[in-house]
PDB file of C-alpha atoms in Angstrom:
ATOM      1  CA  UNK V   1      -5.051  -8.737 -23.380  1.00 59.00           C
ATOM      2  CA  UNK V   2      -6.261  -5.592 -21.393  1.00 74.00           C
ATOM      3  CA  UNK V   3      -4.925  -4.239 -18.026  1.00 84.00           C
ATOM      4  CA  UNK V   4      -7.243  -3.321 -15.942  1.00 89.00           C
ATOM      5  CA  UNK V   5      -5.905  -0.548 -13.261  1.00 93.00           C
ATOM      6  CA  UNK V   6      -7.962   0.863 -10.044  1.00 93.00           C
ATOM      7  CA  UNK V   7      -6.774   2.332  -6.596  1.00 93.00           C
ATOM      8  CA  UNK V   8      -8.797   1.307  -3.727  1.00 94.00           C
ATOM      9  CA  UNK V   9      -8.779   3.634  -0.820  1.00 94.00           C
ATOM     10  CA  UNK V  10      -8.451   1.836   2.692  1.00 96.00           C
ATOM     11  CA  UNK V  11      -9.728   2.307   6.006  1.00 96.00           C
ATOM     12  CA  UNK V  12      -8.269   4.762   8.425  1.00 95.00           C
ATOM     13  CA  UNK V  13      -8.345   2.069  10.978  1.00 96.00           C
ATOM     14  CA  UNK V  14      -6.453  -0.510   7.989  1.00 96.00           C
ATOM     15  CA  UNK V  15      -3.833   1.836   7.048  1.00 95.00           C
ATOM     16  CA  UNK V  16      -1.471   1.037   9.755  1.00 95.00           C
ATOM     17  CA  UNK V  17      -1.509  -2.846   8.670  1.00 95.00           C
ATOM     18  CA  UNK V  18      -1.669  -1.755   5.181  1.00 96.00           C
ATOM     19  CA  UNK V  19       1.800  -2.999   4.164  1.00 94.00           C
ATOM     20  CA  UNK V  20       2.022  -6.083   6.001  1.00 95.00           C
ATOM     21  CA  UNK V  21      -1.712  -6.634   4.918  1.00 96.00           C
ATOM     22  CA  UNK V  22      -0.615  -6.379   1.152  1.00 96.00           C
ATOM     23  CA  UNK V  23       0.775 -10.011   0.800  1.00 96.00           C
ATOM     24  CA  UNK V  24      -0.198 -11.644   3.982  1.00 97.00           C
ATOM     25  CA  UNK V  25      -4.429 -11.564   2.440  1.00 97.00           C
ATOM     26  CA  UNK V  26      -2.925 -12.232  -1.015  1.00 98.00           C
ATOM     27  CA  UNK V  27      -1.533 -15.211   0.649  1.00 97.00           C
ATOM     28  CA  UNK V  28      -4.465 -15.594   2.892  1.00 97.00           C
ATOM     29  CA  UNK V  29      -7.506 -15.488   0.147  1.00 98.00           C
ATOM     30  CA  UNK V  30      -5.056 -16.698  -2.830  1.00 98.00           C
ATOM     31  CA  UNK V  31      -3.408 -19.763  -1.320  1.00 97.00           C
ATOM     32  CA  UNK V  32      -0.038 -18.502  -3.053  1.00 95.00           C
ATOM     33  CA  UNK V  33       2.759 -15.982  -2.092  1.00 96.00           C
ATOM     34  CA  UNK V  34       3.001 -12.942  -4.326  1.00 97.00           C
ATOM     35  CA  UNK V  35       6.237 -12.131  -6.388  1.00 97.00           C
ATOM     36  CA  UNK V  36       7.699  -8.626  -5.050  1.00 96.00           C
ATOM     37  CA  UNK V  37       9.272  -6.729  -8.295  1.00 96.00           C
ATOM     38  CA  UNK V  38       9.890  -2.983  -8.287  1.00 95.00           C
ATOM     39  CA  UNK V  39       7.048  -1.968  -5.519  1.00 94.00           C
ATOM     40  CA  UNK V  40       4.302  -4.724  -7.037  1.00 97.00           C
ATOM     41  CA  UNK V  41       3.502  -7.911  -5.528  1.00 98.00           C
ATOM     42  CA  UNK V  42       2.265 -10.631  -8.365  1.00 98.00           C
ATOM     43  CA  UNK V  43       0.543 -13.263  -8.560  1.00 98.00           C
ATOM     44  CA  UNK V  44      -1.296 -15.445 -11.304  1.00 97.00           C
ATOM     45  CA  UNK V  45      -4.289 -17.390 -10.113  1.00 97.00           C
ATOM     46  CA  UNK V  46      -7.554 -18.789 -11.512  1.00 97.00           C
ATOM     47  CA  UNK V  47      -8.868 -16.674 -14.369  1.00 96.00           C
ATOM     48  CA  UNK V  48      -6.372 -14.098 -13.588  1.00 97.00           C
ATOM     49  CA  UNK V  49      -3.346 -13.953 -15.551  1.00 96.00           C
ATOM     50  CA  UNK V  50      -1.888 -11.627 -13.281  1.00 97.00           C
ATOM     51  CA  UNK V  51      -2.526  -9.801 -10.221  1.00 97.00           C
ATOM     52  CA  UNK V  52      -0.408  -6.625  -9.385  1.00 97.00           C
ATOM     53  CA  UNK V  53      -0.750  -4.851  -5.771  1.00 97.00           C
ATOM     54  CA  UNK V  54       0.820  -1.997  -4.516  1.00 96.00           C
ATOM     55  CA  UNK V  55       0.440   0.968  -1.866  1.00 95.00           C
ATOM     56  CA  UNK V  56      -0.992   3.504  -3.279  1.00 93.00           C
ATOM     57  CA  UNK V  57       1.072   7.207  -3.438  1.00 88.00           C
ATOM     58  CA  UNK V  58       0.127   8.523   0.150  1.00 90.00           C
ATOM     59  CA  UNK V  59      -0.046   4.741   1.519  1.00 92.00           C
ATOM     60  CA  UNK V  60      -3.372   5.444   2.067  1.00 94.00           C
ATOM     61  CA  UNK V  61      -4.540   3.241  -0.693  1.00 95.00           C
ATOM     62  CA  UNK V  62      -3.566   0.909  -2.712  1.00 96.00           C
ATOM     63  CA  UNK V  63      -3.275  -0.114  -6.347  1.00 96.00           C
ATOM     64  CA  UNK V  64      -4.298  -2.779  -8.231  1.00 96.00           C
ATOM     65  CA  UNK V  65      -3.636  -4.212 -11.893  1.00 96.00           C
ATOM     66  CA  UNK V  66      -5.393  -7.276 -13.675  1.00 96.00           C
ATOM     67  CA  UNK V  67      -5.074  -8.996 -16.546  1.00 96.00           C
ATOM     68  CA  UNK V  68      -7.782 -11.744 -16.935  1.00 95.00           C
ATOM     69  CA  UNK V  69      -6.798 -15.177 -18.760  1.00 95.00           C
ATOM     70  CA  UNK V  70      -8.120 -15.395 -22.032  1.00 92.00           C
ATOM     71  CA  UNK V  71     -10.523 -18.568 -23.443  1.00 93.00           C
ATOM     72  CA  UNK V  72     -11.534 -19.263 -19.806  1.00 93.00           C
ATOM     73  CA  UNK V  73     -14.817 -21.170 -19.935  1.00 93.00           C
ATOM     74  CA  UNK V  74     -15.102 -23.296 -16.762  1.00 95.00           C
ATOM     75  CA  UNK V  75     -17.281 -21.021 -14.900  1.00 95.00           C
ATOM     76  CA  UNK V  76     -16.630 -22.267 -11.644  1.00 97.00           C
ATOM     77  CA  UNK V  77     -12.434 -20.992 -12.290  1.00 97.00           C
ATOM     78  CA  UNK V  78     -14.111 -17.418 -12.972  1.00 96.00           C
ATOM     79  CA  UNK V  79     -16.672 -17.179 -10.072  1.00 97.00           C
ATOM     80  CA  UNK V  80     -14.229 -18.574  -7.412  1.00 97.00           C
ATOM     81  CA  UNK V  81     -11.414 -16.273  -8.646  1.00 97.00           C
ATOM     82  CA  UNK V  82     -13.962 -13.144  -8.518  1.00 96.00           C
ATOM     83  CA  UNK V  83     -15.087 -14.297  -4.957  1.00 97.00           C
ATOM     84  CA  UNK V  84     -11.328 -14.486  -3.537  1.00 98.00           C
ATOM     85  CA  UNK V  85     -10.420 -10.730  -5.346  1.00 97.00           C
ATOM     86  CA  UNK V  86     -13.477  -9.435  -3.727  1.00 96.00           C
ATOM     87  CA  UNK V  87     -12.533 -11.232  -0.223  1.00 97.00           C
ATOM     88  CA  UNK V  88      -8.990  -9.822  -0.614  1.00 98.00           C
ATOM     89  CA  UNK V  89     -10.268  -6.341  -0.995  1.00 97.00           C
ATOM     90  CA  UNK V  90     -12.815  -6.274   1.501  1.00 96.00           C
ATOM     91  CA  UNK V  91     -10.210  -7.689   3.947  1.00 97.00           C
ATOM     92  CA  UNK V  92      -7.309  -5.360   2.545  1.00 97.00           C
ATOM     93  CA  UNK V  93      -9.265  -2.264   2.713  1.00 97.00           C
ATOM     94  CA  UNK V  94     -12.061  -2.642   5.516  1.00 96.00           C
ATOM     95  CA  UNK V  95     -14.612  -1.480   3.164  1.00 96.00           C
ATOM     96  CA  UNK V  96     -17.248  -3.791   1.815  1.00 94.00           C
ATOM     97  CA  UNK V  97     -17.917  -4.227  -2.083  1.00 89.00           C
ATOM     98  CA  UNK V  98     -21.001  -1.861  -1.479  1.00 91.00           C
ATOM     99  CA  UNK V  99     -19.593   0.549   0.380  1.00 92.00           C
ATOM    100  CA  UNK V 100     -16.773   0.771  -2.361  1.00 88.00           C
ATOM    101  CA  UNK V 101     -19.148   1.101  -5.160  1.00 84.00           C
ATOM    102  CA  UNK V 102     -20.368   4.325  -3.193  1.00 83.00           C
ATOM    103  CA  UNK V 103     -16.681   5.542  -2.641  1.00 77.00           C
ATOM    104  CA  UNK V 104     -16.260   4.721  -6.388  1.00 72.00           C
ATOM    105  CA  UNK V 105     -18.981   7.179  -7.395  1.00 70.00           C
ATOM    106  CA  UNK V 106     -18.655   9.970  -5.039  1.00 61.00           C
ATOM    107  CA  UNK V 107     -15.191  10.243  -6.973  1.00 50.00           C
ATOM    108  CA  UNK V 108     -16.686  10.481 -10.154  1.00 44.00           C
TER     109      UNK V 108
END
């Protein structure tokens, strides 16, 4: 079981909301309230075993950790899941998945 770790940078105009925005859109795209422990907010949901979010250093960003559920093989589990963790980010960070994926490579 692999953890996958990435920081996401948000929006200028999202960083204000950023904390509040954290659990409410977990809540909001998850149907389920995150666990707070040490700075993380958890949950488990679909083909995710677990879900960590947290602000990022210079709350400018935040950070996220998954670990996927193993032997998963109902395809519609795995495509909704991947749908609401792409919802949640574009919401979270007021970038859309492409403009990420160009973000994501002008850091490389």
């Amino acid at each position: 079981m692999s953890t996958l770790m990435q920081e996401y940078p948000v929006k200028r105009t999202h960083i204000k909301v950023l904390p509040e925005n954290i659990t409410a859109k977990i809540t909001e795209h998850f149907g389920t309230a995150p666990v707070e422990k040490d700075g993380w907010y958890t949950i488990s949901y679909g083909a995710l075993e677990s879900m960590q979010v947290k602000l990022g250093d210079a709350k400018k960003s935040i950070i996220i950790a998954t670990v996927s559920k193993q032997g998963i093989e109902d395809e519609q589990v795995i495509l909704d899941t991947n749908k609401r963790f792409r919802r949640y980010l574009d919401d979270v960070t007021g970038y859309s998945t492409k403009e990420r994926v160009k973000k994501a490579k002008s850091v490389e």
